[in-house]
Short mmCIF file of C-alpha atoms in Angstrom, two decimals:
data_model
loop_
_atom_site.label_atom_id
_atom_site.label_comp_id
_atom_site.label_asym_id
_atom_site.label_seq_id
_atom_site.Cartn_x
_atom_site.Cartn_y
_atom_site.Cartn_z
CA UNK A 1 2.74 29.72 135.54
CA UNK A 2 3.91 27.57 138.45
CA UNK A 3 7.09 26.62 136.61
CA UNK A 4 7.78 30.29 136.00
CA UNK A 5 7.43 30.90 139.73
CA UNK A 6 9.76 27.99 140.45
CA UNK A 7 12.39 29.50 138.17
CA UNK A 8 11.92 32.85 139.90
CA UNK A 9 12.49 31.21 143.28
CA UNK A 10 15.75 29.71 142.02
CA UNK A 11 17.07 33.13 140.98
CA UNK A 12 16.93 34.28 144.59
CA UNK A 13 19.79 32.07 145.76
CA UNK A 14 23.08 30.81 144.36
CA UNK A 15 21.56 28.10 142.19
CA UNK A 16 20.93 28.51 138.48
CA UNK A 17 18.04 27.34 136.34
CA UNK A 18 20.03 24.19 135.62
CA UNK A 19 19.32 23.06 139.18
CA UNK A 20 15.66 22.70 138.23
CA UNK A 21 16.53 20.70 135.12
CA UNK A 22 18.93 18.42 136.99
CA UNK A 23 16.67 17.66 139.92
CA UNK A 24 13.72 16.96 137.64
CA UNK A 25 15.87 14.58 135.56
CA UNK A 26 17.08 12.81 138.73
CA UNK A 27 13.49 12.42 139.92
CA UNK A 28 12.41 11.08 136.55
CA UNK A 29 15.23 8.52 136.62
CA UNK A 30 14.23 7.31 140.10
CA UNK A 31 10.52 7.20 139.25
CA UNK A 32 11.17 5.13 136.14
CA UNK A 33 13.32 2.66 138.07
CA UNK A 34 10.76 2.39 140.86
CA UNK A 35 8.06 1.52 138.35
CA UNK A 36 9.25 -2.08 138.53
CA UNK A 37 10.05 -2.09 142.26
CA UNK A 38 8.09 -4.71 144.25
CA UNK A 39 7.38 -2.25 147.07
CA UNK A 40 6.62 0.92 145.13
CA UNK A 41 5.40 -0.08 141.68
CA UNK A 42 1.73 0.13 142.64
CA UNK A 43 2.22 3.69 143.93
CA UNK A 44 3.83 4.94 140.73
CA UNK A 45 1.36 4.08 138.04
CA UNK A 46 0.23 6.35 135.22
CA UNK A 47 -0.59 9.90 136.18
CA UNK A 48 0.94 9.70 139.65
CA UNK A 49 4.39 9.00 138.20
CA UNK A 50 3.95 11.85 135.72
CA UNK A 51 2.76 14.20 138.47
CA UNK A 52 5.87 13.57 140.57
CA UNK A 53 8.20 14.36 137.68
CA UNK A 54 6.24 17.43 136.62
CA UNK A 55 6.03 18.77 140.17
CA UNK A 56 9.74 18.33 140.98
CA UNK A 57 10.79 21.84 139.88
CA UNK A 58 8.43 23.33 142.47
CA UNK A 59 10.20 21.74 145.45
CA UNK A 60 11.85 24.97 146.64
CA UNK A 61 9.18 27.45 145.63
CA UNK A 62 8.91 28.50 149.29
CA UNK A 63 12.32 30.20 149.00
CA UNK A 64 10.48 33.29 147.79
CA UNK A 65 9.52 33.82 151.43
CA UNK A 66 13.09 33.77 152.81
CA UNK A 67 15.01 37.07 153.25
CA UNK A 68 17.93 37.56 150.86
CA UNK A 69 20.40 38.23 153.67
CA UNK A 70 19.80 34.73 155.01
CA UNK A 71 19.28 32.92 151.72
CA UNK A 72 22.55 34.23 150.29
CA UNK A 73 24.66 34.38 153.43
CA UNK A 74 28.19 33.19 152.54
CA UNK A 75 29.10 31.96 156.02
CA UNK A 76 27.61 29.51 158.47
CA UNK A 77 24.04 30.21 159.51
CA UNK A 78 23.15 30.87 163.12
CA UNK A 79 20.57 28.63 164.75
CA UNK A 80 17.98 31.37 164.33
CA UNK A 81 18.82 31.84 160.65
CA UNK A 82 18.69 28.12 159.97
CA UNK A 83 15.26 27.97 161.59
CA UNK A 84 14.12 30.68 159.16
CA UNK A 85 15.61 28.80 156.18
CA UNK A 86 13.69 25.71 157.25
CA UNK A 87 10.40 27.56 156.92
CA UNK A 88 10.73 27.54 153.11
CA UNK A 89 9.27 24.04 153.01
CA UNK A 90 6.12 24.93 154.93
CA UNK A 91 5.80 28.24 153.05
CA UNK A 92 5.89 26.37 149.74
CA UNK A 93 3.47 23.68 150.84
CA UNK A 94 1.00 26.15 152.26
CA UNK A 95 1.14 28.36 149.15
CA UNK A 96 0.32 25.42 146.90
CA UNK A 97 -2.46 24.28 149.26
CA UNK A 98 -3.91 27.78 148.99
CA UNK A 99 -3.72 27.56 145.21
CA UNK A 100 -5.67 24.29 145.30
CA UNK A 101 -8.35 25.83 147.50
CA UNK A 102 -8.72 28.79 145.17
CA UNK A 103 -9.01 26.53 142.13
CA UNK A 104 -11.71 24.48 143.82
CA UNK A 105 -13.56 27.63 144.87
CA UNK A 106 -13.40 29.18 141.40
CA UNK A 107 -16.35 27.52 139.68
CA UNK A 108 -15.58 29.39 136.48
CA UNK A 109 -12.07 27.91 136.30
CA UNK A 110 -11.62 25.05 133.81
CA UNK A 111 -9.30 23.44 136.36
CA UNK A 112 -12.04 23.18 138.98
CA UNK A 113 -13.29 19.95 137.43
CA UNK A 114 -9.92 18.70 136.25
CA UNK A 115 -8.83 15.94 138.63
CA UNK A 116 -5.48 15.48 136.85
CA UNK A 117 -4.66 19.18 137.25
CA UNK A 118 -5.51 19.10 140.93
CA UNK A 119 -3.52 15.87 141.37
CA UNK A 120 -0.48 17.66 140.00
CA UNK A 121 -0.96 20.49 142.50
CA UNK A 122 -1.46 18.05 145.39
CA UNK A 123 1.78 16.26 144.48
CA UNK A 124 3.59 19.59 144.17
CA UNK A 125 2.43 20.58 147.64
CA UNK A 126 3.56 17.26 149.09
CA UNK A 127 7.01 17.64 147.58
CA UNK A 128 7.40 21.29 148.57
CA UNK A 129 6.39 20.69 152.20
CA UNK A 130 8.08 17.40 153.00
CA UNK A 131 11.21 16.97 150.85
CA UNK A 132 13.38 17.86 153.86
CA UNK A 133 11.87 15.23 156.14
CA UNK A 134 14.18 12.39 157.21
CA UNK A 135 13.55 8.67 157.47
CA UNK A 136 14.56 8.79 161.16
CA UNK A 137 12.01 11.52 161.91
CA UNK A 138 14.62 14.24 162.51
CA UNK A 139 13.78 16.30 159.45
CA UNK A 140 11.49 19.28 159.02
CA UNK A 141 8.94 20.83 159.11
CA UNK A 142 6.78 18.10 160.68
CA UNK A 143 9.34 15.49 161.83
CA UNK A 144 7.61 12.72 159.89
CA UNK A 145 9.32 9.31 160.22
CA UNK A 146 9.69 6.50 157.69
CA UNK A 147 6.71 5.75 155.50
CA UNK A 148 4.75 8.60 157.08
CA UNK A 149 6.73 10.74 154.63
CA UNK A 150 4.85 10.63 151.32
CA UNK A 151 6.74 8.78 148.59
CA UNK A 152 7.06 11.78 146.23
CA UNK A 153 8.87 13.71 148.97
CA UNK A 154 11.18 10.77 149.73
CA UNK A 155 12.14 10.57 146.07
CA UNK A 156 12.71 14.32 145.88
CA UNK A 157 14.90 14.22 148.99
CA UNK A 158 17.53 12.04 147.31
CA UNK A 159 17.48 14.02 144.06
CA UNK A 160 17.72 17.35 145.88
CA UNK A 161 20.55 16.32 148.19
CA UNK A 162 22.62 14.84 145.37
CA UNK A 163 22.13 18.01 143.31
CA UNK A 164 23.09 20.22 146.24
CA UNK A 165 26.21 18.22 147.09
CA UNK A 166 27.71 18.39 143.60
CA UNK A 167 26.77 22.03 142.98
CA UNK A 168 28.79 25.11 143.94
CA UNK A 169 27.17 27.12 146.70
CA UNK A 170 28.36 30.33 148.33
CA UNK A 171 28.51 28.57 151.70
CA UNK A 172 30.26 25.30 150.69
CA UNK A 173 32.66 23.77 148.17
CA UNK A 174 31.55 21.50 145.36
CA UNK A 175 31.83 17.78 146.11
CA UNK A 176 32.70 15.12 143.58
CA UNK A 177 30.18 12.58 142.35
CA UNK A 178 31.91 9.86 144.37
CA UNK A 179 31.74 11.95 147.54
CA UNK A 180 28.05 12.72 146.98
CA UNK A 181 27.26 9.03 146.43
CA UNK A 182 29.13 8.12 149.62
CA UNK A 183 27.12 10.64 151.64
CA UNK A 184 23.79 9.42 150.28
CA UNK A 185 24.68 5.77 150.90
CA UNK A 186 25.71 6.70 154.44
CA UNK A 187 22.25 8.19 154.95
CA UNK A 188 20.51 4.91 154.17
CA UNK A 189 17.91 4.26 156.86
CA UNK A 190 18.64 7.51 158.70
CA UNK A 191 18.18 10.42 156.32
CA UNK A 192 16.74 8.48 153.40
CA UNK A 193 14.35 5.63 152.64
CA UNK A 194 16.66 2.58 152.53
CA UNK A 195 14.91 1.03 149.53
CA UNK A 196 15.24 4.27 147.57
CA UNK A 197 18.94 4.49 148.43
CA UNK A 198 19.42 0.96 147.11
CA UNK A 199 17.77 1.98 143.84
CA UNK A 200 19.90 5.14 143.71
CA UNK A 201 23.01 3.00 144.15
CA UNK A 202 22.19 1.08 140.97
CA UNK A 203 21.66 4.32 139.04
CA UNK A 204 24.24 6.73 140.39
CA UNK A 205 26.42 6.65 137.26
CA UNK A 206 23.43 7.93 135.29
CA UNK A 207 23.06 10.70 137.87
CA UNK A 208 26.61 11.74 137.00
CA UNK A 209 25.70 11.78 133.30
CA UNK A 210 22.73 14.05 133.99
CA UNK A 211 24.89 16.35 136.10
CA UNK A 212 27.33 16.68 133.20
CA UNK A 213 24.55 17.27 130.69
CA UNK A 214 23.13 20.13 132.77
CA UNK A 215 26.43 21.44 134.10
CA UNK A 216 26.70 25.08 135.13
CA UNK A 217 29.15 25.78 132.31
CA UNK A 218 27.05 24.17 129.56
#
């Protein structure tokens, strides 16, 4: 049901369903590589790694709360409009938090005692709320810096930005893979977790392969 809602959210802007497939594949690639990373391996064991990959398509579910005139505006957003766009992350996080509360409160629900199901929802909420935070603390909605940003959201940030850069949008041209890689590398230690950028740099050719596999014309 949540994946259906995620797909519905994607139909409200200029992305296609392939955006969900691409970003999930990028996240899966990063999670697999980080499984052997000396800093992050112990945070990506078993169900947690699976939860991050499964939750990735829900990252922009909060877009359902953004007016169409702003979401699909072809020109540059005003400061007021951009502030409204930014609320999609908190809208998504709060909606998933509400879902968790309702599951816990519903004693008759088979999910109420299912810790793995709730773990998935918790991870989805983390990703939805904080995937636009920045390593330097200048992101949104909560201006979290560095490791205060939960790891699932830091992983999603790189996948989402790469996908956005190489995709056609009504408000910007499509960038090449090389240009997207350059932008992400330039954000090392400012926009993105530097260790994650280093991992991305070893994998970026596989990102290009995924982008081709799930291209808009496929």
